[in-house]
PDB file of C-alpha atoms in Angstrom:
ATOM      1  CA  MET A  13     -13.667 -17.735 -13.637  1.00 59.00           C
ATOM      2  CA  PRO A  14     -10.598 -18.810 -11.581  1.00 87.00           C
ATOM      3  CA  VAL A  15      -8.256 -16.662  -9.496  1.00 95.00           C
ATOM      4  CA  ARG A  16      -5.304 -15.903 -11.719  1.00 96.00           C
ATOM      5  CA  ALA A  17      -3.367 -13.271  -9.797  1.00 98.00           C
ATOM      6  CA  VAL A  18      -2.799 -11.660  -6.416  1.00 98.00           C
ATOM      7  CA  VAL A  19      -1.767  -8.009  -6.187  1.00 98.00           C
ATOM      8  CA  PHE A  20       0.000  -6.766  -3.050  1.00 98.00           C
ATOM      9  CA  ASP A  21       0.224  -3.316  -1.597  1.00 97.00           C
ATOM     10  CA  MET A  22       3.611  -2.696   0.040  1.00 96.00           C
ATOM     11  CA  ASP A  23       3.400  -0.084   2.814  1.00 93.00           C
ATOM     12  CA  GLY A  24       1.617  -1.603   5.781  1.00 92.00           C
ATOM     13  CA  VAL A  25       1.533  -5.045   4.148  1.00 96.00           C
ATOM     14  CA  LEU A  26       5.135  -5.990   3.334  1.00 97.00           C
ATOM     15  CA  LEU A  27       6.803  -3.139   5.177  1.00 96.00           C
ATOM     16  CA  ASP A  28       5.729  -1.876   8.582  1.00 92.00           C
ATOM     17  CA  SER A  29       6.281   1.591   7.173  1.00 88.00           C
ATOM     18  CA  GLU A  30       3.136   3.518   8.059  1.00 81.00           C
ATOM     19  CA  GLY A  31       4.746   4.507  11.347  1.00 84.00           C
ATOM     20  CA  ALA A  32       7.908   5.546   9.515  1.00 88.00           C
ATOM     21  CA  TRP A  33       5.921   7.712   7.089  1.00 88.00           C
ATOM     22  CA  LEU A  34       3.981   9.209   9.998  1.00 89.00           C
ATOM     23  CA  GLN A  35       7.173  10.086  11.858  1.00 91.00           C
ATOM     24  CA  ALA A  36       8.795  11.495   8.726  1.00 92.00           C
ATOM     25  CA  ARG A  37       5.793  13.734   8.088  1.00 94.00           C
ATOM     26  CA  ARG A  38       5.566  14.805  11.723  1.00 96.00           C
ATOM     27  CA  ASP A  39       9.270  15.653  11.891  1.00 95.00           C
ATOM     28  CA  TYR A  40       9.085  17.494   8.588  1.00 95.00           C
ATOM     29  CA  ALA A  41       6.020  19.451   9.696  1.00 96.00           C
ATOM     30  CA  GLN A  42       7.726  20.334  12.978  1.00 97.00           C
ATOM     31  CA  SER A  43      10.760  21.621  11.058  1.00 96.00           C
ATOM     32  CA  LEU A  44       8.333  24.018   9.352  1.00 96.00           C
ATOM     33  CA  ASP A  45       6.602  25.017  12.617  1.00 96.00           C
ATOM     34  CA  ARG A  46       3.539  22.992  11.755  1.00 97.00           C
ATOM     35  CA  VAL A  47       1.777  19.980  13.333  1.00 96.00           C
ATOM     36  CA  TRP A  48       0.915  16.813  11.377  1.00 96.00           C
ATOM     37  CA  THR A  49      -1.951  15.026  13.144  1.00 94.00           C
ATOM     38  CA  ASP A  50      -3.217  11.440  13.056  1.00 87.00           C
ATOM     39  CA  ALA A  51      -6.205  12.685  11.033  1.00 89.00           C
ATOM     40  CA  ASP A  52      -3.840  14.279   8.519  1.00 92.00           C
ATOM     41  CA  HIS A  53      -1.924  11.029   8.235  1.00 86.00           C
ATOM     42  CA  ALA A  54      -5.096   8.974   7.777  1.00 84.00           C
ATOM     43  CA  ALA A  55      -6.055  11.207   4.861  1.00 86.00           C
ATOM     44  CA  SER A  56      -2.731  10.554   3.142  1.00 86.00           C
ATOM     45  CA  MET A  57      -2.390   6.799   3.768  1.00 82.00           C
ATOM     46  CA  GLY A  58      -2.339   4.750   0.570  1.00 75.00           C
ATOM     47  CA  SER A  59      -1.792   7.736  -1.695  1.00 81.00           C
ATOM     48  CA  ASN A  60       1.299   8.044  -3.848  1.00 83.00           C
ATOM     49  CA  LEU A  61       4.103  10.381  -2.844  1.00 88.00           C
ATOM     50  CA  GLU A  62       2.891  13.166  -5.107  1.00 87.00           C
ATOM     51  CA  GLY A  63      -0.691  12.925  -3.857  1.00 88.00           C
ATOM     52  CA  GLY A  64       0.360  12.697  -0.218  1.00 89.00           C
ATOM     53  CA  SER A  65       2.588  15.735  -0.643  1.00 94.00           C
ATOM     54  CA  ARG A  66      -0.281  17.724  -2.141  1.00 94.00           C
ATOM     55  CA  ILE A  67      -2.389  16.772   0.874  1.00 94.00           C
ATOM     56  CA  MET A  68       0.400  17.935   3.165  1.00 96.00           C
ATOM     57  CA  VAL A  69       0.732  21.284   1.390  1.00 96.00           C
ATOM     58  CA  GLU A  70      -3.032  21.835   1.548  1.00 96.00           C
ATOM     59  CA  ARG A  71      -3.587  20.743   5.143  1.00 96.00           C
ATOM     60  CA  LEU A  72      -0.582  22.602   6.541  1.00 96.00           C
ATOM     61  CA  ARG A  73      -0.998  25.588   4.216  1.00 95.00           C
ATOM     62  CA  LEU A  74       2.612  25.396   3.161  1.00 96.00           C
ATOM     63  CA  LYS A  75       4.182  27.824   0.737  1.00 94.00           C
ATOM     64  CA  LEU A  76       6.422  25.041  -0.601  1.00 96.00           C
ATOM     65  CA  SER A  77       5.535  23.202  -3.797  1.00 96.00           C
ATOM     66  CA  PRO A  78       4.240  19.605  -3.565  1.00 95.00           C
ATOM     67  CA  GLU A  79       7.313  18.574  -5.582  1.00 95.00           C
ATOM     68  CA  GLN A  80       9.668  20.041  -2.976  1.00 96.00           C
ATOM     69  CA  VAL A  81       7.752  18.432  -0.131  1.00 96.00           C
ATOM     70  CA  ALA A  82       7.842  15.080  -1.932  1.00 93.00           C
ATOM     71  CA  GLN A  83      11.607  15.268  -2.421  1.00 95.00           C
ATOM     72  CA  ASP A  84      12.230  16.273   1.189  1.00 96.00           C
ATOM     73  CA  LEU A  85      10.076  13.401   2.486  1.00 95.00           C
ATOM     74  CA  LEU A  86      11.691  10.916   0.115  1.00 94.00           C
ATOM     75  CA  ASP A  87      15.140  11.897   1.367  1.00 95.00           C
ATOM     76  CA  ARG A  88      14.001  11.334   4.952  1.00 94.00           C
ATOM     77  CA  MET A  89      12.517   7.914   4.140  1.00 93.00           C
ATOM     78  CA  ARG A  90      15.631   6.794   2.253  1.00 93.00           C
ATOM     79  CA  ARG A  91      17.795   7.625   5.240  1.00 93.00           C
ATOM     80  CA  GLY A  92      15.435   5.747   7.533  1.00 91.00           C
ATOM     81  CA  TYR A  93      15.324   2.653   5.326  1.00 92.00           C
ATOM     82  CA  ALA A  94      19.122   2.677   5.045  1.00 91.00           C
ATOM     83  CA  GLU A  95      19.369   2.532   8.828  1.00 91.00           C
ATOM     84  CA  GLN A  96      16.678  -0.111   9.337  1.00 91.00           C
ATOM     85  CA  LEU A  97      14.251  -1.663   6.875  1.00 94.00           C
ATOM     86  CA  PRO A  98      10.938  -2.194   8.724  1.00 93.00           C
ATOM     87  CA  ALA A  99       9.871  -5.540   7.234  1.00 95.00           C
ATOM     88  CA  CYS A 100       6.524  -6.879   8.443  1.00 95.00           C
ATOM     89  CA  ALA A 101       6.716 -10.192  10.284  1.00 95.00           C
ATOM     90  CA  GLY A 102       5.780 -13.000   7.927  1.00 97.00           C
ATOM     91  CA  ALA A 103       5.929 -10.851   4.780  1.00 97.00           C
ATOM     92  CA  VAL A 104       8.589 -12.851   2.941  1.00 98.00           C
ATOM     93  CA  ASP A 105       6.941 -16.187   3.710  1.00 98.00           C
ATOM     94  CA  ALA A 106       3.498 -14.891   2.680  1.00 98.00           C
ATOM     95  CA  VAL A 107       4.736 -13.651  -0.691  1.00 98.00           C
ATOM     96  CA  ARG A 108       6.629 -16.845  -1.437  1.00 98.00           C
ATOM     97  CA  ARG A 109       3.670 -18.962  -0.308  1.00 98.00           C
ATOM     98  CA  LEU A 110       1.331 -17.262  -2.783  1.00 98.00           C
ATOM     99  CA  ALA A 111       3.941 -17.020  -5.538  1.00 98.00           C
ATOM    100  CA  ALA A 112       3.985 -20.825  -5.619  1.00 97.00           C
ATOM    101  CA  ARG A 113       0.318 -20.798  -6.678  1.00 97.00           C
ATOM    102  CA  PHE A 114      -0.482 -17.460  -8.371  1.00 98.00           C
ATOM    103  CA  ARG A 115       1.109 -14.790 -10.502  1.00 98.00           C
ATOM    104  CA  LEU A 116       1.861 -11.836  -8.262  1.00 98.00           C
ATOM    105  CA  GLY A 117       1.739  -8.117  -8.834  1.00 98.00           C
ATOM    106  CA  LEU A 118       2.741  -5.171  -6.682  1.00 98.00           C
ATOM    107  CA  ALA A 119       0.774  -1.912  -6.560  1.00 98.00           C
ATOM    108  CA  THR A 120       2.360   0.525  -4.139  1.00 96.00           C
ATOM    109  CA  GLY A 121       2.027   4.245  -3.682  1.00 92.00           C
ATOM    110  CA  SER A 122       5.741   4.442  -2.880  1.00 93.00           C
ATOM    111  CA  PRO A 123       8.011   5.646  -5.684  1.00 93.00           C
ATOM    112  CA  ALA A 124      10.220   3.127  -7.474  1.00 95.00           C
ATOM    113  CA  SER A 125      13.393   4.703  -6.100  1.00 94.00           C
ATOM    114  CA  LEU A 126      12.278   3.848  -2.548  1.00 95.00           C
ATOM    115  CA  ALA A 127      10.342   0.627  -3.127  1.00 95.00           C
ATOM    116  CA  GLU A 128      12.685  -1.301  -5.445  1.00 96.00           C
ATOM    117  CA  PRO A 129      15.712  -1.226  -3.135  1.00 95.00           C
ATOM    118  CA  ALA A 130      13.464  -2.287  -0.245  1.00 96.00           C
ATOM    119  CA  LEU A 131      12.071  -5.234  -2.200  1.00 97.00           C
ATOM    120  CA  ARG A 132      15.587  -6.204  -3.264  1.00 96.00           C
ATOM    121  CA  ARG A 133      16.768  -6.225   0.343  1.00 96.00           C
ATOM    122  CA  LEU A 134      13.797  -8.422   1.263  1.00 96.00           C
ATOM    123  CA  GLY A 135      14.713 -10.806  -1.575  1.00 97.00           C
ATOM    124  CA  LEU A 136      11.250 -10.331  -3.099  1.00 97.00           C
ATOM    125  CA  LEU A 137      11.909  -8.205  -6.181  1.00 96.00           C
ATOM    126  CA  ASP A 138      11.690 -11.154  -8.578  1.00 95.00           C
ATOM    127  CA  SER A 139       8.660 -12.662  -6.830  1.00 98.00           C
ATOM    128  CA  PHE A 140       6.442 -10.083  -8.518  1.00 98.00           C
ATOM    129  CA  ALA A 141       5.801 -10.576 -12.225  1.00 98.00           C
ATOM    130  CA  VAL A 142       4.567  -6.978 -12.364  1.00 98.00           C
ATOM    131  CA  ARG A 143       5.469  -4.007 -10.190  1.00 98.00           C
ATOM    132  CA  VAL A 144       3.575  -0.710 -10.403  1.00 98.00           C
ATOM    133  CA  TYR A 145       4.829   2.199  -8.322  1.00 97.00           C
ATOM    134  CA  GLY A 146       3.292   5.462  -7.233  1.00 93.00           C
ATOM    135  CA  ASP A 147       5.226   7.388  -9.861  1.00 91.00           C
ATOM    136  CA  ASP A 148       3.806   5.158 -12.612  1.00 95.00           C
ATOM    137  CA  VAL A 149       0.291   6.621 -12.280  1.00 94.00           C
ATOM    138  CA  ALA A 150      -1.044  10.158 -12.270  1.00 90.00           C
ATOM    139  CA  GLN A 151      -3.691   9.483  -9.614  1.00 92.00           C
ATOM    140  CA  GLY A 152      -2.828   7.591  -6.446  1.00 90.00           C
ATOM    141  CA  LYS A 153      -5.186   5.548  -4.293  1.00 93.00           C
ATOM    142  CA  PRO A 154      -8.186   5.761  -3.740  1.00 94.00           C
ATOM    143  CA  SER A 155      -8.179   6.078  -7.535  1.00 96.00           C
ATOM    144  CA  PRO A 156      -8.310   2.585  -9.074  1.00 97.00           C
ATOM    145  CA  ASP A 157      -5.623   3.463 -11.651  1.00 97.00           C
ATOM    146  CA  ILE A 158      -2.710   1.656 -10.011  1.00 97.00           C
ATOM    147  CA  TYR A 159      -4.661  -1.609  -9.675  1.00 98.00           C
ATOM    148  CA  LEU A 160      -6.067  -1.389 -13.176  1.00 98.00           C
ATOM    149  CA  LYS A 161      -2.550  -0.871 -14.495  1.00 98.00           C
ATOM    150  CA  ALA A 162      -1.264  -3.855 -12.504  1.00 98.00           C
ATOM    151  CA  VAL A 163      -3.923  -6.326 -13.652  1.00 98.00           C
ATOM    152  CA  ASP A 164      -3.583  -5.119 -17.231  1.00 98.00           C
ATOM    153  CA  ALA A 165       0.162  -5.775 -17.091  1.00 98.00           C
ATOM    154  CA  LEU A 166      -0.571  -9.214 -15.603  1.00 98.00           C
ATOM    155  CA  SER A 167      -2.921  -9.886 -18.560  1.00 98.00           C
ATOM    156  CA  VAL A 168      -5.843 -10.693 -16.288  1.00 97.00           C
ATOM    157  CA  LYS A 169      -9.229  -9.122 -15.750  1.00 96.00           C
ATOM    158  CA  PRO A 170      -9.929  -7.364 -12.430  1.00 97.00           C
ATOM    159  CA  ALA A 171     -12.502 -10.042 -11.588  1.00 96.00           C
ATOM    160  CA  GLN A 172      -9.733 -12.663 -11.844  1.00 97.00           C
ATOM    161  CA  ALA A 173      -7.520 -11.020  -9.224  1.00 98.00           C
ATOM    162  CA  VAL A 174      -7.420 -10.526  -5.462  1.00 98.00           C
ATOM    163  CA  GLY A 175      -5.737  -7.560  -3.810  1.00 98.00           C
ATOM    164  CA  VAL A 176      -4.128  -7.304  -0.371  1.00 98.00           C
ATOM    165  CA  GLU A 177      -4.405  -3.917   1.342  1.00 97.00           C
ATOM    166  CA  ASP A 178      -4.151  -2.321   4.768  1.00 95.00           C
ATOM    167  CA  SER A 179      -5.366   1.253   4.254  1.00 92.00           C
ATOM    168  CA  ALA A 180      -8.783   2.764   3.719  1.00 93.00           C
ATOM    169  CA  ASN A 181      -7.674   4.422   0.484  1.00 93.00           C
ATOM    170  CA  GLY A 182      -6.197   1.140  -0.715  1.00 95.00           C
ATOM    171  CA  LEU A 183      -9.415  -0.768  -0.063  1.00 97.00           C
ATOM    172  CA  ARG A 184     -11.380   1.937  -1.855  1.00 97.00           C
ATOM    173  CA  ALA A 185      -9.007   1.620  -4.816  1.00 97.00           C
ATOM    174  CA  LEU A 186      -9.439  -2.162  -4.952  1.00 97.00           C
ATOM    175  CA  HIS A 187     -13.204  -1.823  -4.804  1.00 97.00           C
ATOM    176  CA  ALA A 188     -13.253   0.792  -7.564  1.00 97.00           C
ATOM    177  CA  ALA A 189     -10.984  -1.361  -9.734  1.00 97.00           C
ATOM    178  CA  GLY A 190     -13.207  -4.429  -9.315  1.00 97.00           C
ATOM    179  CA  LEU A 191     -10.756  -6.741  -7.520  1.00 98.00           C
ATOM    180  CA  ALA A 192     -11.726  -8.903  -4.576  1.00 98.00           C
ATOM    181  CA  ALA A 193     -10.093  -7.509  -1.448  1.00 98.00           C
ATOM    182  CA  ILE A 194      -8.243  -8.906   1.536  1.00 98.00           C
ATOM    183  CA  ALA A 195      -7.838  -6.380   4.350  1.00 98.00           C
ATOM    184  CA  LEU A 196      -4.764  -6.793   6.524  1.00 97.00           C
ATOM    185  CA  ILE A 197      -5.772  -4.904   9.657  1.00 95.00           C
ATOM    186  CA  ASP A 198      -3.070  -2.938  11.442  1.00 89.00           C
ATOM    187  CA  PRO A 199      -4.103  -2.403  15.086  1.00 88.00           C
ATOM    188  CA  VAL A 200      -2.332   0.978  15.132  1.00 84.00           C
ATOM    189  CA  PHE A 201      -3.583   2.252  11.754  1.00 84.00           C
ATOM    190  CA  PRO A 202      -6.859   0.354  11.104  1.00 90.00           C
ATOM    191  CA  PRO A 203      -8.944   1.291   8.063  1.00 91.00           C
ATOM    192  CA  ALA A 204     -12.057   3.380   8.579  1.00 91.00           C
ATOM    193  CA  PRO A 205     -15.120   1.152   9.158  1.00 95.00           C
ATOM    194  CA  GLU A 206     -16.792   2.178   5.892  1.00 96.00           C
ATOM    195  CA  ALA A 207     -13.648   1.225   3.960  1.00 95.00           C
ATOM    196  CA  LEU A 208     -13.175  -2.013   5.879  1.00 96.00           C
ATOM    197  CA  ALA A 209     -16.714  -2.967   4.879  1.00 97.00           C
ATOM    198  CA  LEU A 210     -15.448  -3.143   1.276  1.00 97.00           C
ATOM    199  CA  ALA A 211     -13.136  -6.054   2.156  1.00 97.00           C
ATOM    200  CA  ASP A 212     -14.143  -9.620   1.318  1.00 97.00           C
ATOM    201  CA  VAL A 213     -11.819 -11.142   3.932  1.00 98.00           C
ATOM    202  CA  ARG A 214     -10.240  -9.588   7.021  1.00 98.00           C
ATOM    203  CA  LEU A 215      -6.883 -10.781   8.362  1.00 98.00           C
ATOM    204  CA  HIS A 216      -4.995  -9.691  11.440  1.00 96.00           C
ATOM    205  CA  HIS A 217      -1.600 -11.185  10.608  1.00 96.00           C
ATOM    206  CA  LEU A 218       0.308 -12.295   7.524  1.00 97.00           C
ATOM    207  CA  ASN A 219       0.558 -15.892   8.729  1.00 97.00           C
ATOM    208  CA  ALA A 220      -3.126 -16.222   7.763  1.00 98.00           C
ATOM    209  CA  LEU A 221      -2.498 -14.963   4.228  1.00 98.00           C
ATOM    210  CA  ASP A 222      -2.538 -18.230   2.310  1.00 98.00           C
ATOM    211  CA  VAL A 223      -4.211 -19.880  -0.658  1.00 97.00           C
ATOM    212  CA  ASP A 224      -7.390 -20.525   1.346  1.00 97.00           C
ATOM    213  CA  ALA A 225      -7.684 -16.833   2.258  1.00 98.00           C
ATOM    214  CA  VAL A 226      -7.247 -15.849  -1.394  1.00 98.00           C
ATOM    215  CA  PHE A 227      -9.967 -18.242  -2.517  1.00 97.00           C
ATOM    216  CA  ALA A 228     -12.276 -17.112   0.297  1.00 97.00           C
ATOM    217  CA  ALA A 229     -11.893 -13.488  -0.825  1.00 97.00           C
ATOM    218  CA  PHE A 230     -12.396 -14.420  -4.456  1.00 97.00           C
ATOM    219  CA  GLN A 231     -15.548 -16.399  -3.734  1.00 95.00           C
ATOM    220  CA  ALA A 232     -16.989 -13.650  -1.532  1.00 94.00           C
ATOM    221  CA  GLY A 233     -16.178 -11.031  -4.147  1.00 86.00           C
ATOM    222  CA  ALA A 234     -17.726 -13.044  -6.925  1.00 68.00           C
ATOM    223  CA  GLY A 235     -20.755 -14.006  -4.846  1.00 51.00           C
ATOM    224  CA  ALA A 236     -22.769 -12.186  -2.233  1.00 42.00           C
ATOM    225  CA  LYS A 237     -19.947  -9.766  -1.343  1.00 42.00           C
ATOM    226  CA  GLY A 238     -20.088 -10.824   2.284  1.00 39.00           C
ATOM    227  CA  LEU A 239     -17.296 -10.559   4.836  1.00 41.00           C
ATOM    228  CA  ARG A 240     -15.505 -13.729   5.819  1.00 39.00           C
ATOM    229  CA  PRO A 241     -13.287 -13.013   8.833  1.00 39.00           C
ATOM    230  CA  LEU A 242     -10.369 -15.429   9.272  1.00 41.00           C
TER     231      LEU A 242
END
């Protein structure tokens, strides 16, 4: 069964946005006389905006609704992206490199209103045959829903696709959905070891994300499920 598609996460893979989300949440928490910790942020990474806002309400014991928190955070992120879009080094080249060989999908926890303008500014919007956003699914990562929706829209089976993720929740979602997984390891926000163990290939930079890495992940996922560091 050949590889027929590659599905990308966006935050932490195409955009160096985990730090921006962390700062937005910290600043927002501070405005409410609360503290948002690294552990709090790790729990929310990979989730959609709604899910991450619920986590924030619960962890900080806020009296605000998750919907209000989500809107406030979205406004902060839009302003930040308007000032400077934090594109990951090598992201555009990596997407175009794989688009020449595979059909591509996007599965991001970010809402469409934030993600689409960012992709357009990167010149990558049309590189993805399918784009699934956080507001397209009821359950964010680590639920497999967003990846199952993406591969279904690509008309491929999960076993025919490889996903690219940076977060623990994202890797858990890929594993639950049945896709082979490439972990792009951020030195500042690395996945938890138990989640990283779910990856079929580990990469430390986007320059290594090429056709060979996709096939290595696919073969490991279809075979003994071993790790193949590159």
